[in-house]
PDB file of C-alpha atoms in Angstrom:
ATOM      1  CA  MET M   1     207.626  21.350 -72.179  1.00 40.00           C
ATOM      2  CA  LEU M   2     209.055  22.860 -69.144  1.00 41.00           C
ATOM      3  CA  GLN M   3     212.194  21.319 -67.972  1.00 41.00           C
ATOM      4  CA  CYS M   4     213.040  20.240 -64.428  1.00 44.00           C
ATOM      5  CA  CYS M   5     215.952  20.843 -62.422  1.00 43.00           C
ATOM      6  CA  ALA M   6     218.357  18.192 -61.407  1.00 43.00           C
ATOM      7  CA  PRO M   7     218.389  16.429 -58.020  1.00 44.00           C
ATOM      8  CA  GLY M   8     219.792  18.468 -55.563  1.00 45.00           C
ATOM      9  CA  SER M   9     219.312  21.759 -56.878  1.00 46.00           C
ATOM     10  CA  PRO M  10     217.719  24.708 -54.759  1.00 49.00           C
ATOM     11  CA  VAL M  11     213.999  24.210 -54.933  1.00 47.00           C
ATOM     12  CA  PRO M  12     211.719  27.203 -54.436  1.00 47.00           C
ATOM     13  CA  PRO M  13     208.775  26.816 -51.854  1.00 52.00           C
ATOM     14  CA  LEU M  14     205.633  26.174 -54.478  1.00 65.00           C
ATOM     15  CA  ARG M  15     203.555  24.336 -52.299  1.00 61.00           C
ATOM     16  CA  GLY M  16     200.172  26.200 -52.326  1.00 72.00           C
ATOM     17  CA  ALA M  17     201.104  28.628 -54.670  1.00 81.00           C
ATOM     18  CA  LEU M  18     198.424  27.738 -56.845  1.00 86.00           C
ATOM     19  CA  PRO M  19     195.120  25.847 -55.466  1.00 88.00           C
ATOM     20  CA  HIS M  20     195.171  22.345 -56.875  1.00 88.00           C
ATOM     21  CA  SER M  21     191.675  21.487 -56.101  1.00 93.00           C
ATOM     22  CA  ALA M  22     188.138  22.815 -56.121  1.00 94.00           C
ATOM     23  CA  THR M  23     188.014  22.736 -52.751  1.00 94.00           C
ATOM     24  CA  ALA M  24     191.409  25.071 -52.254  1.00 93.00           C
ATOM     25  CA  LEU M  25     189.865  27.236 -54.647  1.00 94.00           C
ATOM     26  CA  ARG M  26     186.620  28.014 -52.740  1.00 94.00           C
ATOM     27  CA  ARG M  27     188.617  28.424 -49.499  1.00 94.00           C
ATOM     28  CA  ARG M  28     190.776  30.972 -51.480  1.00 93.00           C
ATOM     29  CA  LEU M  29     188.063  32.668 -52.966  1.00 95.00           C
ATOM     30  CA  ARG M  30     185.935  33.119 -49.628  1.00 94.00           C
ATOM     31  CA  GLN M  31     188.842  34.765 -48.052  1.00 93.00           C
ATOM     32  CA  CYS M  32     189.166  37.534 -50.854  1.00 91.00           C
ATOM     33  CA  ALA M  33     185.292  37.371 -51.094  1.00 91.00           C
ATOM     34  CA  GLU M  34     185.485  39.863 -47.964  1.00 89.00           C
ATOM     35  CA  TRP M  35     186.734  42.835 -50.091  1.00 92.00           C
ATOM     36  CA  ILE M  36     186.100  41.557 -53.503  1.00 95.00           C
ATOM     37  CA  PRO M  37     182.264  41.304 -54.418  1.00 94.00           C
ATOM     38  CA  GLU M  38     183.011  39.968 -57.618  1.00 96.00           C
ATOM     39  CA  ALA M  39     184.926  36.904 -55.769  1.00 96.00           C
ATOM     40  CA  GLU M  40     181.490  35.990 -54.248  1.00 96.00           C
ATOM     41  CA  ALA M  41     180.163  35.766 -57.955  1.00 96.00           C
ATOM     42  CA  VAL M  42     182.973  33.760 -59.281  1.00 97.00           C
ATOM     43  CA  LEU M  43     182.232  31.433 -56.078  1.00 96.00           C
ATOM     44  CA  ASP M  44     178.789  30.847 -56.545  1.00 96.00           C
ATOM     45  CA  LEU M  45     179.380  29.823 -60.235  1.00 96.00           C
ATOM     46  CA  LEU M  46     181.785  27.386 -58.885  1.00 96.00           C
ATOM     47  CA  GLU M  47     179.629  25.969 -56.432  1.00 94.00           C
ATOM     48  CA  LYS M  48     177.127  25.077 -59.246  1.00 94.00           C
ATOM     49  CA  CYS M  49     179.572  22.967 -61.063  1.00 94.00           C
ATOM     50  CA  PRO M  50     179.518  19.218 -60.465  1.00 91.00           C
ATOM     51  CA  GLU M  51     182.616  17.680 -58.919  1.00 86.00           C
ATOM     52  CA  ASN M  52     184.643  15.348 -60.825  1.00 82.00           C
ATOM     53  CA  GLN M  53     183.326  16.215 -64.294  1.00 89.00           C
ATOM     54  CA  LYS M  54     183.631  13.163 -67.078  1.00 91.00           C
ATOM     55  CA  LYS M  55     184.133  13.755 -70.588  1.00 94.00           C
ATOM     56  CA  GLY M  56     181.671  12.766 -73.433  1.00 95.00           C
ATOM     57  CA  GLY M  57     182.657  10.719 -76.247  1.00 96.00           C
ATOM     58  CA  PHE M  58     184.109  13.245 -78.577  1.00 98.00           C
ATOM     59  CA  PRO M  59     187.502  14.485 -78.124  1.00 98.00           C
ATOM     60  CA  ILE M  60     189.050  17.548 -76.337  1.00 98.00           C
ATOM     61  CA  ILE M  61     191.791  19.516 -77.739  1.00 98.00           C
ATOM     62  CA  VAL M  62     193.440  22.673 -76.428  1.00 98.00           C
ATOM     63  CA  PHE M  63     195.387  25.262 -77.842  1.00 97.00           C
ATOM     64  CA  GLU M  64     198.105  26.871 -75.936  1.00 93.00           C
ATOM     65  CA  GLY M  65     200.178  30.092 -76.561  1.00 86.00           C
ATOM     66  CA  LEU M  66     200.837  33.803 -75.980  1.00 83.00           C
ATOM     67  CA  ASP M  67     198.453  36.202 -77.704  1.00 80.00           C
ATOM     68  CA  ALA M  68     199.058  36.939 -81.400  1.00 78.00           C
ATOM     69  CA  THR M  69     200.624  33.252 -81.963  1.00 82.00           C
ATOM     70  CA  GLY M  70     197.583  32.254 -84.194  1.00 81.00           C
ATOM     71  CA  LYS M  71     195.255  30.474 -81.688  1.00 90.00           C
ATOM     72  CA  THR M  72     192.054  32.163 -82.689  1.00 89.00           C
ATOM     73  CA  THR M  73     192.652  31.469 -86.344  1.00 92.00           C
ATOM     74  CA  VAL M  74     193.842  28.098 -85.667  1.00 95.00           C
ATOM     75  CA  THR M  75     190.964  27.013 -83.163  1.00 96.00           C
ATOM     76  CA  GLN M  76     188.441  28.515 -85.444  1.00 96.00           C
ATOM     77  CA  ALA M  77     190.011  26.546 -88.521  1.00 97.00           C
ATOM     78  CA  VAL M  78     189.947  23.077 -86.232  1.00 98.00           C
ATOM     79  CA  LYS M  79     186.356  23.961 -85.089  1.00 98.00           C
ATOM     80  CA  ASP M  80     185.017  24.516 -88.557  1.00 98.00           C
ATOM     81  CA  THR M  81     187.001  21.275 -89.938  1.00 98.00           C
ATOM     82  CA  LEU M  82     185.860  18.875 -87.128  1.00 98.00           C
ATOM     83  CA  ASN M  83     182.381  20.502 -86.904  1.00 98.00           C
ATOM     84  CA  GLY M  84     183.128  21.076 -83.295  1.00 98.00           C
ATOM     85  CA  ILE M  85     182.561  23.483 -80.359  1.00 99.00           C
ATOM     86  CA  LEU M  86     184.992  26.027 -79.663  1.00 98.00           C
ATOM     87  CA  LEU M  87     185.452  27.048 -75.754  1.00 98.00           C
ATOM     88  CA  ARG M  88     187.738  29.759 -74.232  1.00 96.00           C
ATOM     89  CA  SER M  89     189.303  30.423 -70.690  1.00 94.00           C
ATOM     90  CA  PRO M  90     188.300  32.107 -68.953  1.00 94.00           C
ATOM     91  CA  PRO M  91     184.627  31.357 -69.912  1.00 96.00           C
ATOM     92  CA  PRO M  92     182.588  34.553 -70.715  1.00 96.00           C
ATOM     93  CA  CYS M  93     180.589  34.187 -67.556  1.00 96.00           C
ATOM     94  CA  ILE M  94     183.438  35.406 -65.428  1.00 97.00           C
ATOM     95  CA  SER M  95     185.522  37.129 -67.966  1.00 95.00           C
ATOM     96  CA  GLN M  96     184.046  40.379 -67.409  1.00 94.00           C
ATOM     97  CA  TRP M  97     185.643  40.617 -64.250  1.00 96.00           C
ATOM     98  CA  ARG M  98     189.103  39.587 -65.554  1.00 94.00           C
ATOM     99  CA  THR M  99     190.353  43.234 -65.285  1.00 94.00           C
ATOM    100  CA  ILE M 100     189.258  43.533 -61.761  1.00 95.00           C
ATOM    101  CA  PHE M 101     191.208  40.365 -60.652  1.00 95.00           C
ATOM    102  CA  ASP M 102     194.315  41.289 -62.673  1.00 92.00           C
ATOM    103  CA  ASP M 103     194.821  44.429 -60.458  1.00 93.00           C
ATOM    104  CA  GLU M 104     194.540  42.099 -57.219  1.00 92.00           C
ATOM    105  CA  PRO M 105     197.468  40.554 -55.325  1.00 90.00           C
ATOM    106  CA  THR M 106     198.599  37.429 -57.265  1.00 88.00           C
ATOM    107  CA  PRO M 107     197.165  34.737 -55.052  1.00 89.00           C
ATOM    108  CA  THR M 108     193.758  36.354 -55.800  1.00 92.00           C
ATOM    109  CA  LYS M 109     194.475  36.488 -59.476  1.00 92.00           C
ATOM    110  CA  ARG M 110     195.668  33.128 -59.882  1.00 91.00           C
ATOM    111  CA  ALA M 111     192.587  31.598 -57.910  1.00 94.00           C
ATOM    112  CA  PHE M 112     190.082  33.574 -60.485  1.00 96.00           C
ATOM    113  CA  TYR M 113     192.208  32.017 -63.191  1.00 95.00           C
ATOM    114  CA  ALA M 114     192.091  28.518 -61.690  1.00 95.00           C
ATOM    115  CA  ALA M 115     188.470  28.728 -61.039  1.00 96.00           C
ATOM    116  CA  GLY M 116     187.910  29.966 -64.639  1.00 97.00           C
ATOM    117  CA  ASN M 117     189.281  26.350 -65.464  1.00 97.00           C
ATOM    118  CA  TYR M 118     187.023  24.607 -63.394  1.00 97.00           C
ATOM    119  CA  ILE M 119     183.814  26.519 -64.437  1.00 97.00           C
ATOM    120  CA  LEU M 120     185.052  25.794 -68.146  1.00 98.00           C
ATOM    121  CA  ALA M 121     185.553  22.040 -67.192  1.00 97.00           C
ATOM    122  CA  SER M 122     181.626  22.069 -66.546  1.00 96.00           C
ATOM    123  CA  GLU M 123     181.112  23.366 -70.195  1.00 97.00           C
ATOM    124  CA  ILE M 124     183.510  21.314 -71.785  1.00 98.00           C
ATOM    125  CA  ALA M 125     182.190  18.062 -70.428  1.00 98.00           C
ATOM    126  CA  LYS M 126     178.574  19.019 -71.691  1.00 97.00           C
ATOM    127  CA  ALA M 127     179.618  20.007 -74.804  1.00 98.00           C
ATOM    128  CA  SER M 128     182.055  16.850 -75.443  1.00 98.00           C
ATOM    129  CA  THR M 129     178.805  14.561 -75.438  1.00 98.00           C
ATOM    130  CA  GLN M 130     177.847  16.737 -78.731  1.00 98.00           C
ATOM    131  CA  ALA M 131     180.824  17.027 -80.775  1.00 98.00           C
ATOM    132  CA  PRO M 132     184.721  17.619 -80.722  1.00 98.00           C
ATOM    133  CA  VAL M 133     185.602  20.386 -78.128  1.00 99.00           C
ATOM    134  CA  ILE M 134     188.411  22.869 -79.247  1.00 98.00           C
ATOM    135  CA  ILE M 135     189.908  25.036 -76.316  1.00 98.00           C
ATOM    136  CA  ASP M 136     191.522  28.334 -76.510  1.00 96.00           C
ATOM    137  CA  ARG M 137     193.653  27.914 -73.231  1.00 95.00           C
ATOM    138  CA  TYR M 138     193.315  25.786 -70.108  1.00 96.00           C
ATOM    139  CA  TRP M 139     195.056  24.697 -66.963  1.00 95.00           C
ATOM    140  CA  HIS M 140     198.323  24.739 -68.545  1.00 92.00           C
ATOM    141  CA  SER M 141     198.578  28.518 -68.897  1.00 90.00           C
ATOM    142  CA  THR M 142     197.647  29.231 -65.367  1.00 91.00           C
ATOM    143  CA  ALA M 143     199.989  26.415 -64.035  1.00 89.00           C
ATOM    144  CA  ALA M 144     203.001  27.634 -66.452  1.00 84.00           C
ATOM    145  CA  TYR M 145     202.458  31.134 -65.323  1.00 84.00           C
ATOM    146  CA  THR M 146     202.677  30.275 -61.735  1.00 85.00           C
ATOM    147  CA  ILE M 147     205.641  28.150 -62.065  1.00 83.00           C
ATOM    148  CA  ALA M 148     207.590  30.647 -64.120  1.00 79.00           C
ATOM    149  CA  THR M 149     206.804  33.681 -61.907  1.00 80.00           C
ATOM    150  CA  GLU M 150     207.441  31.838 -58.574  1.00 81.00           C
ATOM    151  CA  THR M 151     210.918  30.791 -59.713  1.00 79.00           C
ATOM    152  CA  ASN M 152     211.446  34.226 -61.454  1.00 74.00           C
ATOM    153  CA  GLY M 153     211.978  32.808 -64.844  1.00 68.00           C
ATOM    154  CA  LYS M 154     215.226  30.668 -63.788  1.00 72.00           C
ATOM    155  CA  VAL M 155     215.072  27.236 -65.187  1.00 75.00           C
ATOM    156  CA  GLN M 156     217.602  26.252 -62.227  1.00 76.00           C
ATOM    157  CA  ASP M 157     215.075  26.816 -59.852  1.00 77.00           C
ATOM    158  CA  LEU M 158     212.660  24.777 -61.210  1.00 80.00           C
ATOM    159  CA  PRO M 159     210.906  21.967 -58.815  1.00 79.00           C
ATOM    160  CA  PRO M 160     211.985  18.446 -59.330  1.00 79.00           C
ATOM    161  CA  ALA M 161     210.258  16.396 -61.835  1.00 78.00           C
ATOM    162  CA  HIS M 162     207.372  14.751 -59.449  1.00 79.00           C
ATOM    163  CA  ASP M 163     206.761  17.841 -57.515  1.00 79.00           C
ATOM    164  CA  GLU M 164     202.769  18.334 -57.290  1.00 78.00           C
ATOM    165  CA  VAL M 165     202.814  21.666 -59.106  1.00 78.00           C
ATOM    166  CA  TYR M 166     203.384  19.689 -62.470  1.00 84.00           C
ATOM    167  CA  GLN M 167     200.567  17.344 -61.604  1.00 87.00           C
ATOM    168  CA  TRP M 168     197.333  17.790 -63.222  1.00 92.00           C
ATOM    169  CA  PRO M 169     194.298  18.367 -60.392  1.00 94.00           C
ATOM    170  CA  GLU M 170     192.642  15.206 -59.816  1.00 92.00           C
ATOM    171  CA  ASP M 171     189.210  16.606 -59.594  1.00 95.00           C
ATOM    172  CA  LEU M 172     189.753  18.708 -62.880  1.00 96.00           C
ATOM    173  CA  LEU M 173     188.682  17.493 -66.402  1.00 97.00           C
ATOM    174  CA  LYS M 174     191.502  16.562 -68.440  1.00 97.00           C
ATOM    175  CA  PRO M 175     191.943  17.208 -72.443  1.00 98.00           C
ATOM    176  CA  ASP M 176     192.725  14.325 -74.842  1.00 98.00           C
ATOM    177  CA  LEU M 177     195.445  16.642 -76.808  1.00 98.00           C
ATOM    178  CA  VAL M 178     197.423  19.833 -75.751  1.00 97.00           C
ATOM    179  CA  LEU M 179     199.228  21.890 -78.801  1.00 96.00           C
ATOM    180  CA  LEU M 180     201.479  24.650 -78.046  1.00 93.00           C
ATOM    181  CA  LEU M 181     201.407  27.709 -80.808  1.00 90.00           C
ATOM    182  CA  THR M 182     204.699  29.705 -80.826  1.00 87.00           C
ATOM    183  CA  VAL M 183     205.781  32.587 -83.602  1.00 84.00           C
ATOM    184  CA  ASP M 184     208.770  34.759 -83.952  1.00 84.00           C
ATOM    185  CA  PRO M 185     208.896  37.469 -81.193  1.00 81.00           C
ATOM    186  CA  GLU M 186     209.044  40.047 -83.939  1.00 82.00           C
ATOM    187  CA  GLU M 187     206.285  38.761 -85.855  1.00 82.00           C
ATOM    188  CA  ARG M 188     204.005  38.488 -82.626  1.00 79.00           C
ATOM    189  CA  VAL M 189     204.412  42.375 -82.006  1.00 79.00           C
ATOM    190  CA  ARG M 190     203.688  43.048 -85.398  1.00 83.00           C
ATOM    191  CA  ARG M 191     200.458  41.472 -85.123  1.00 77.00           C
ATOM    192  CA  LEU M 192     199.944  43.253 -81.782  1.00 80.00           C
ATOM    193  CA  GLN M 193     200.700  46.358 -83.395  1.00 78.00           C
ATOM    194  CA  LEU M 194     198.588  45.927 -86.535  1.00 81.00           C
ATOM    195  CA  ARG M 195     195.376  45.058 -84.151  1.00 75.00           C
ATOM    196  CA  GLY M 196     196.409  48.312 -82.364  1.00 71.00           C
ATOM    197  CA  LEU M 197     196.551  46.406 -79.055  1.00 59.00           C
ATOM    198  CA  GLU M 198     199.178  46.534 -76.707  1.00 57.00           C
ATOM    199  CA  LYS M 199     200.379  43.638 -74.345  1.00 54.00           C
ATOM    200  CA  THR M 200     198.825  43.245 -71.271  1.00 56.00           C
ATOM    201  CA  LYS M 201     200.652  43.075 -67.835  1.00 52.00           C
ATOM    202  CA  GLU M 202     200.656  39.276 -67.925  1.00 53.00           C
ATOM    203  CA  GLU M 203     201.611  39.030 -71.712  1.00 56.00           C
ATOM    204  CA  ALA M 204     204.771  41.216 -71.134  1.00 56.00           C
ATOM    205  CA  GLU M 205     205.660  39.284 -68.201  1.00 53.00           C
ATOM    206  CA  LEU M 206     205.500  35.961 -70.001  1.00 54.00           C
ATOM    207  CA  GLU M 207     207.118  37.236 -72.933  1.00 56.00           C
ATOM    208  CA  ALA M 208     209.972  38.726 -70.965  1.00 54.00           C
ATOM    209  CA  ASN M 209     210.347  35.481 -68.848  1.00 54.00           C
ATOM    210  CA  SER M 210     213.117  33.117 -70.214  1.00 47.00           C
ATOM    211  CA  LEU M 211     211.361  30.419 -68.514  1.00 49.00           C
ATOM    212  CA  PHE M 212     208.650  30.548 -71.087  1.00 49.00           C
ATOM    213  CA  ARG M 213     210.911  29.977 -74.147  1.00 51.00           C
ATOM    214  CA  GLN M 214     211.898  26.487 -72.966  1.00 51.00           C
ATOM    215  CA  ARG M 215     210.520  23.420 -74.535  1.00 40.00           C
TER     216      ARG M 215
END
């Protein structure tokens, strides 16, 4: 779990760094849609999602972790064991534009990933009426990356415990359980090399950032 700074410590201005509602997300996406056509497409999908999604009768389990920490293997195994439904963030309907938004300014990139969580929530709500839902990354990844990059990875600069940046968005569907998968850094590099993959820009930042090694 991310630790918070002690009372009286310097606090970075995180308010507004990450849109904390679907309404705020729509506003930001409309602004960047003027020069990014794909933002308009994401906005259209977001507009089609019912507000305040409610979960069904089956559990919703989220697995978080960097690439090559075993999420694919574990989520598939849990899905098979529980005879559940496996979903991933960002969802397939927008993941095709991921590389486009990754090259955009930070506020635009954050809006894309945050919107993906709301769009995914619509799928989660429907799936949870049919079977247990297993999710590969959700809001936690988006929020943790925002917090760490805004504070430059300095634990002492984390906002106080009750800062709104830690709060779950009131209009976003909550999971029942969240599990963080970790692996030795050297082993993770070895796995990536075996796959013939390089670290993405975001993955490299996350790995280098000391804040993400805090529990």
